[in-house]
CSV table of C-alpha atoms in Angstrom, one decimal:
chain,number,residue,atom,x,y,z
D,1,UNK,CA,-74.9,69.9,352.4
D,2,UNK,CA,-76.0,73.5,352.4
D,3,UNK,CA,-74.1,76.1,350.3
D,4,UNK,CA,-72.7,77.5,353.5
D,5,UNK,CA,-71.4,74.1,354.6
D,6,UNK,CA,-69.8,73.5,351.2
D,7,UNK,CA,-68.1,76.9,351.4
D,8,UNK,CA,-66.7,76.2,354.9
D,9,UNK,CA,-65.7,72.7,353.9
D,10,UNK,CA,-63.7,74.0,350.9
D,11,UNK,CA,-62.2,76.9,352.8
D,12,UNK,CA,-60.9,74.5,355.4
D,13,UNK,CA,-59.2,72.4,352.7
D,14,UNK,CA,-61.7,69.5,352.8
D,15,UNK,CA,-63.8,68.0,350.1
D,16,UNK,CA,-67.6,68.8,350.0
D,17,UNK,CA,-70.2,66.9,348.0
D,18,UNK,CA,-69.5,69.2,345.1
D,19,UNK,CA,-67.3,72.2,344.3
D,20,UNK,CA,-68.8,75.4,345.6
D,21,UNK,CA,-68.9,78.6,343.4
D,22,UNK,CA,-68.9,82.3,344.0
D,23,UNK,CA,-68.0,85.7,342.5
D,24,UNK,CA,-66.6,88.8,344.2
D,25,UNK,CA,-69.1,90.7,342.1
D,26,UNK,CA,-71.8,89.7,339.7
D,27,UNK,CA,-72.5,92.9,337.7
D,28,UNK,CA,-74.8,91.4,335.0
D,29,UNK,CA,-77.9,91.6,337.2
D,30,UNK,CA,-79.9,93.7,334.6
D,31,UNK,CA,-78.9,91.4,331.8
D,32,UNK,CA,-80.0,88.3,333.7
D,33,UNK,CA,-83.1,89.6,335.5
D,34,UNK,CA,-84.1,92.8,333.7
D,35,UNK,CA,-83.8,94.8,337.0
D,36,UNK,CA,-81.0,97.0,338.4
D,37,UNK,CA,-79.8,97.9,341.8
D,38,UNK,CA,-80.6,101.3,343.3
D,39,UNK,CA,-77.5,103.4,344.1
D,40,UNK,CA,-79.0,105.1,347.1
D,41,UNK,CA,-79.4,108.5,345.4
D,42,UNK,CA,-83.1,107.6,344.8
D,43,UNK,CA,-83.9,108.9,348.3
D,44,UNK,CA,-84.2,112.4,346.6
D,45,UNK,CA,-87.0,110.9,344.4
D,46,UNK,CA,-88.9,109.9,347.5
D,47,UNK,CA,-87.8,106.3,347.7
D,48,UNK,CA,-87.0,105.5,351.3
D,49,UNK,CA,-83.7,103.9,352.5
D,50,UNK,CA,-85.7,100.9,353.7
D,51,UNK,CA,-87.2,100.4,350.3
D,52,UNK,CA,-83.8,100.8,348.6
D,53,UNK,CA,-82.2,98.2,350.9
D,54,UNK,CA,-85.1,95.8,350.5
D,55,UNK,CA,-85.0,96.1,346.6
D,56,UNK,CA,-81.3,95.6,346.4
D,57,UNK,CA,-81.3,92.7,349.0
D,58,UNK,CA,-84.0,90.9,347.1
D,59,UNK,CA,-82.0,91.2,343.8
D,60,UNK,CA,-78.8,90.0,345.6
D,61,UNK,CA,-80.6,87.0,347.0
D,62,UNK,CA,-82.0,86.2,343.6
D,63,UNK,CA,-78.5,86.2,342.2
D,64,UNK,CA,-77.1,84.0,345.0
D,65,UNK,CA,-79.9,81.5,344.7
D,66,UNK,CA,-80.1,81.4,340.9
D,67,UNK,CA,-76.3,80.9,340.5
D,68,UNK,CA,-76.0,78.8,343.6
D,69,UNK,CA,-73.2,80.9,345.1
D,70,UNK,CA,-72.0,79.3,348.3
D,71,UNK,CA,-70.4,82.6,349.4
D,72,UNK,CA,-72.6,85.6,349.4
D,73,UNK,CA,-70.3,88.6,348.8
D,74,UNK,CA,-72.2,91.7,349.9
D,75,UNK,CA,-70.5,94.3,347.7
D,76,UNK,CA,-71.9,95.1,344.3
D,77,UNK,CA,-75.4,96.6,344.8
D,78,UNK,CA,-74.7,98.1,348.3
D,79,UNK,CA,-76.3,101.6,348.2
D,80,UNK,CA,-74.5,104.6,349.6
D,81,UNK,CA,-76.4,107.1,351.8
D,82,UNK,CA,-74.9,110.4,352.9
D,83,UNK,CA,-76.2,110.0,356.5
D,84,UNK,CA,-75.5,106.4,357.1
D,85,UNK,CA,-72.2,104.6,357.5
D,86,UNK,CA,-71.2,101.9,355.1
D,87,UNK,CA,-71.0,99.4,358.0
D,88,UNK,CA,-74.6,100.0,359.1
D,89,UNK,CA,-75.7,99.6,355.5
D,90,UNK,CA,-73.8,96.4,355.0
D,91,UNK,CA,-75.4,94.9,358.1
D,92,UNK,CA,-78.9,96.0,357.0
D,93,UNK,CA,-78.4,94.5,353.5
D,94,UNK,CA,-77.0,91.3,354.9
D,95,UNK,CA,-79.9,90.8,357.3
D,96,UNK,CA,-82.4,91.5,354.5
D,97,UNK,CA,-80.7,89.2,352.0
D,98,UNK,CA,-80.9,86.4,354.5
D,99,UNK,CA,-84.7,86.8,354.7
D,100,UNK,CA,-85.0,86.3,350.9
D,101,UNK,CA,-82.5,83.5,350.5
D,102,UNK,CA,-83.8,80.0,349.8
D,103,UNK,CA,-80.7,78.3,351.3
D,104,UNK,CA,-78.1,79.2,353.9
D,105,UNK,CA,-74.9,80.9,352.5
D,106,UNK,CA,-71.7,82.2,353.9
D,107,UNK,CA,-71.8,86.0,354.1
D,108,UNK,CA,-68.6,88.1,353.4
D,109,UNK,CA,-67.8,91.7,352.6
D,110,UNK,CA,-64.7,93.8,352.0
D,111,UNK,CA,-62.2,93.8,354.9
D,112,UNK,CA,-58.7,94.8,353.7
D,113,UNK,CA,-56.5,97.4,355.2
D,114,UNK,CA,-53.1,96.9,353.6
D,115,UNK,CA,-51.4,99.0,351.0
D,116,UNK,CA,-52.5,98.3,347.4
D,117,UNK,CA,-51.2,99.5,344.1
D,118,UNK,CA,-51.9,103.2,344.1
D,119,UNK,CA,-53.6,105.0,341.2
D,120,UNK,CA,-51.6,107.0,338.7
D,121,UNK,CA,-52.3,110.3,340.5
D,122,UNK,CA,-50.8,109.2,343.8
D,123,UNK,CA,-48.2,106.5,342.8
D,124,UNK,CA,-45.1,108.7,342.8
D,125,UNK,CA,-46.1,110.3,346.2
D,126,UNK,CA,-46.6,106.8,347.6
D,127,UNK,CA,-43.3,105.3,346.5
D,128,UNK,CA,-41.4,108.4,347.6
D,129,UNK,CA,-43.1,108.2,351.0
D,130,UNK,CA,-42.0,104.6,351.4
D,131,UNK,CA,-38.4,105.6,350.8
D,132,UNK,CA,-38.3,109.0,352.6
D,133,UNK,CA,-40.6,108.3,355.5
D,134,UNK,CA,-40.7,104.5,356.1
D,135,UNK,CA,-41.4,104.7,359.8
D,136,UNK,CA,-44.4,107.0,359.2
D,137,UNK,CA,-45.7,104.7,356.5
D,138,UNK,CA,-45.4,101.7,358.9
D,139,UNK,CA,-47.3,103.6,361.6
D,140,UNK,CA,-50.0,104.4,359.0
D,141,UNK,CA,-50.2,100.8,358.0
D,142,UNK,CA,-50.6,99.7,361.6
D,143,UNK,CA,-53.3,102.3,362.2
D,144,UNK,CA,-55.2,101.1,359.1
D,145,UNK,CA,-55.2,97.5,360.4
D,146,UNK,CA,-56.4,98.6,363.9
D,147,UNK,CA,-59.2,100.6,362.4
D,148,UNK,CA,-60.2,97.8,360.1
D,149,UNK,CA,-60.3,95.2,362.9
D,150,UNK,CA,-62.6,97.5,364.9
D,151,UNK,CA,-64.9,97.7,361.8
D,152,UNK,CA,-64.7,94.0,361.3
D,153,UNK,CA,-65.8,93.3,364.9
D,154,UNK,CA,-69.0,95.3,364.3
D,155,UNK,CA,-69.6,93.4,361.0
D,156,UNK,CA,-69.2,90.0,362.7
D,157,UNK,CA,-71.6,91.1,365.4
D,158,UNK,CA,-74.0,92.1,362.6
D,159,UNK,CA,-74.0,88.5,361.2
D,160,UNK,CA,-71.1,88.4,358.7
D,161,UNK,CA,-69.1,85.2,358.5
D,162,UNK,CA,-65.9,86.6,356.9
D,163,UNK,CA,-64.1,89.0,354.7
D,164,UNK,CA,-62.6,89.4,351.3
D,165,UNK,CA,-59.3,91.3,351.3
D,166,UNK,CA,-59.1,93.1,348.0
D,167,UNK,CA,-56.0,95.2,348.0
D,168,UNK,CA,-54.2,94.4,344.7
D,169,UNK,CA,-50.4,93.8,344.9
D,170,UNK,CA,-49.3,92.9,341.4
D,171,UNK,CA,-49.3,93.8,337.7
D,172,UNK,CA,-49.3,91.2,334.9
D,173,UNK,CA,-45.5,91.1,335.1
D,174,UNK,CA,-44.7,90.9,338.7
D,175,UNK,CA,-45.5,92.5,342.1
D,176,UNK,CA,-45.7,96.3,342.5
D,177,UNK,CA,-43.3,96.1,345.4
D,178,UNK,CA,-40.2,93.9,345.4
D,179,UNK,CA,-40.4,90.9,347.6
D,180,UNK,CA,-38.1,92.6,350.2
D,181,UNK,CA,-40.2,95.8,350.3
D,182,UNK,CA,-43.4,93.7,350.4
D,183,UNK,CA,-41.8,91.9,353.4
D,184,UNK,CA,-41.3,95.3,355.1
D,185,UNK,CA,-44.4,97.2,354.3
D,186,UNK,CA,-47.2,94.7,353.6
D,187,UNK,CA,-46.6,91.2,355.1
D,188,UNK,CA,-46.5,92.1,358.8
D,189,UNK,CA,-49.7,94.1,358.5
D,190,UNK,CA,-51.5,91.5,356.3
D,191,UNK,CA,-50.5,88.8,358.8
D,192,UNK,CA,-51.8,90.9,361.8
D,193,UNK,CA,-55.0,91.7,360.0
D,194,UNK,CA,-55.7,88.1,359.0
D,195,UNK,CA,-54.8,86.9,362.5
D,196,UNK,CA,-57.2,89.4,364.1
D,197,UNK,CA,-60.0,88.5,361.7
D,198,UNK,CA,-59.5,84.7,362.2
D,199,UNK,CA,-59.5,85.2,366.0
D,200,UNK,CA,-63.0,86.7,365.6
D,201,UNK,CA,-64.1,83.5,363.9
D,202,UNK,CA,-64.0,85.0,360.4
D,203,UNK,CA,-63.2,83.2,357.2
D,204,UNK,CA,-60.7,85.2,355.2
D,205,UNK,CA,-60.3,85.3,351.4
D,206,UNK,CA,-57.2,87.2,350.1
D,207,UNK,CA,-57.8,88.6,346.6
D,208,UNK,CA,-55.1,90.1,344.4
D,209,UNK,CA,-54.8,90.1,340.6
D,210,UNK,CA,-51.7,89.9,338.5
D,211,UNK,CA,-48.4,88.0,338.7
D,212,UNK,CA,-48.2,87.2,342.4
D,213,UNK,CA,-45.5,84.5,342.1
D,214,UNK,CA,-42.7,86.7,343.5
D,215,UNK,CA,-44.7,87.3,346.7
D,216,UNK,CA,-47.1,84.3,346.9
D,217,UNK,CA,-45.1,82.6,349.6
D,218,UNK,CA,-45.5,85.7,351.8
D,219,UNK,CA,-49.2,85.9,351.2
D,220,UNK,CA,-49.8,82.2,352.0
D,221,UNK,CA,-47.6,82.6,355.1
D,222,UNK,CA,-50.0,85.2,356.4
D,223,UNK,CA,-52.6,82.5,356.8
D,224,UNK,CA,-55.7,83.4,354.7
D,225,UNK,CA,-58.3,80.6,354.3
D,226,UNK,CA,-58.3,81.2,350.5
D,227,UNK,CA,-56.5,82.8,347.7
D,228,UNK,CA,-58.4,84.5,344.8
D,229,UNK,CA,-58.1,85.3,341.8
D,230,UNK,CA,-55.2,83.2,340.5
D,231,UNK,CA,-55.0,85.5,337.5
D,232,UNK,CA,-54.1,83.7,334.2
D,233,UNK,CA,-53.5,87.1,332.6
D,234,UNK,CA,-50.7,87.4,335.1
D,235,UNK,CA,-49.4,84.0,334.2
D,236,UNK,CA,-50.8,82.2,337.2
D,237,UNK,CA,-51.3,78.5,336.5
D,238,UNK,CA,-53.7,76.8,338.9
D,239,UNK,CA,-52.1,73.4,338.4
D,240,UNK,CA,-48.8,74.8,339.6
D,241,UNK,CA,-50.4,76.6,342.6
D,242,UNK,CA,-52.3,73.5,343.6
D,243,UNK,CA,-49.1,71.5,343.8
D,244,UNK,CA,-47.3,74.2,345.7
D,245,UNK,CA,-49.9,75.4,348.1
D,246,UNK,CA,-53.0,73.3,347.8
D,247,UNK,CA,-52.5,71.8,351.3
D,248,UNK,CA,-52.1,75.3,352.8
D,249,UNK,CA,-54.8,77.5,351.2
D,250,UNK,CA,-58.1,77.1,349.4
D,251,UNK,CA,-57.9,78.2,345.8
D,252,UNK,CA,-60.6,80.3,344.1
D,253,UNK,CA,-60.8,81.4,340.5
D,254,UNK,CA,-58.5,81.1,337.4
D,255,UNK,CA,-61.2,81.1,334.8
D,256,UNK,CA,-59.9,83.7,332.3
D,257,UNK,CA,-61.9,86.9,332.4
D,258,UNK,CA,-60.2,88.3,329.2
D,259,UNK,CA,-61.4,85.2,327.2
D,260,UNK,CA,-64.9,85.7,328.6
D,261,UNK,CA,-64.8,89.2,327.1
D,262,UNK,CA,-63.2,88.4,323.7
D,263,UNK,CA,-62.6,84.7,323.4
D,264,UNK,CA,-64.4,82.0,321.4
D,265,UNK,CA,-66.8,79.5,323.0
D,266,UNK,CA,-64.1,76.9,322.8
D,267,UNK,CA,-61.5,79.1,324.5
D,268,UNK,CA,-63.9,80.0,327.3
D,269,UNK,CA,-64.8,76.4,328.0
D,270,UNK,CA,-61.2,75.3,327.8
D,271,UNK,CA,-60.3,77.9,330.5
D,272,UNK,CA,-63.2,76.7,332.7
D,273,UNK,CA,-62.2,73.1,332.3
D,274,UNK,CA,-58.6,73.7,333.1
D,275,UNK,CA,-59.5,75.6,336.3
D,276,UNK,CA,-61.9,72.9,337.4
D,277,UNK,CA,-59.8,69.9,336.5
D,278,UNK,CA,-56.7,71.2,338.3
D,279,UNK,CA,-58.4,73.0,341.2
D,280,UNK,CA,-61.0,70.4,342.1
D,281,UNK,CA,-59.1,67.2,343.1
D,282,UNK,CA,-59.1,66.6,346.9
D,283,UNK,CA,-61.2,69.6,347.8
D,284,UNK,CA,-60.0,73.1,348.9
D,285,UNK,CA,-61.3,74.7,345.7
D,286,UNK,CA,-64.0,77.2,344.8
D,287,UNK,CA,-64.9,77.8,341.1
D,288,UNK,CA,-65.0,81.4,339.9
D,289,UNK,CA,-63.7,83.8,337.3
D,290,UNK,CA,-60.3,85.3,337.7
D,291,UNK,CA,-61.7,88.7,338.8
D,292,UNK,CA,-65.5,89.5,338.7
D,293,UNK,CA,-68.4,89.0,336.3
D,294,UNK,CA,-68.0,92.6,335.1
D,295,UNK,CA,-70.4,94.9,333.3
D,296,UNK,CA,-69.8,94.5,329.6
D,297,UNK,CA,-69.0,90.8,329.7
D,298,UNK,CA,-71.5,89.0,327.5
D,299,UNK,CA,-74.0,87.2,329.7
D,300,UNK,CA,-73.8,84.3,327.4
D,301,UNK,CA,-70.1,83.8,328.2
D,302,UNK,CA,-70.8,83.8,331.9
D,303,UNK,CA,-73.7,81.4,331.6
D,304,UNK,CA,-71.5,79.1,329.4
D,305,UNK,CA,-69.0,78.6,332.3
D,306,UNK,CA,-71.9,78.4,334.8
D,307,UNK,CA,-73.4,75.6,332.8
D,308,UNK,CA,-70.0,73.9,332.6
D,309,UNK,CA,-69.8,74.2,336.4
D,310,UNK,CA,-73.2,72.6,337.0
D,311,UNK,CA,-72.2,69.6,334.8
D,312,UNK,CA,-68.8,69.1,336.4
D,313,UNK,CA,-69.0,70.2,340.0
D,314,UNK,CA,-69.8,66.9,341.7
D,315,UNK,CA,-67.0,64.8,343.3
């Protein structure tokens, strides 16, 4: 099987030849390869946009091939240009990455349009608006979905295979909105977004950190192909989720990022083993960390779980 075929097999709740792997972001590129992505600002130093895109795409492909990611998430390393839309840049990067790849992989990028936990500066305004102007907030939610679906059509036409929906809904001790408010302000719009993306032929991964147990039934009800990150810091136990929802949604993640930052080798391996042993049976599972391989995480910790993955991925 190709990496892309493995991804599709897992996302459709079947069992491939071995467990696929991915990360929403791999930020340890410099640590692994001794090279960094261009930000896009280098154009003022005389480096052309085409050269920047080529450089970053080559590095992305190098990451995807070296770590055997079945899903190529085009996110970290995408340059930003003042005179070019993000959509155009994403398509250009995707096309160039494909030229450098040794094997076929499933291309995804960000595609959410639902309300997420607001930052501290806007949180009070947001919650007051939900209470004081609910109809306006629902109109805004619908407009965000419409705009996102228009963008997604362009991205699918540009060669993407799917989307990662990365609005976060929960803290470590429960969801930001109560289940009833989530039902009112999030669920209808998430369902509409996912339905629209799936009708385009897209594969849809829903990401959210934290304790999603109060709202997980609503998220699964919306019909994503997969659920990421199954956050152990939020008390999410992949063994429980596999029993409850393993026949409805592909599971991705659950390897504890906090332990990969501060834990011992034994603790890190125990987390990787738990995720693999409980996610793997019967298919419908993709191995990854519980968030991203973030800057500052020791490369040795990430390679420890990657080596574990290579040794235990076969069915």
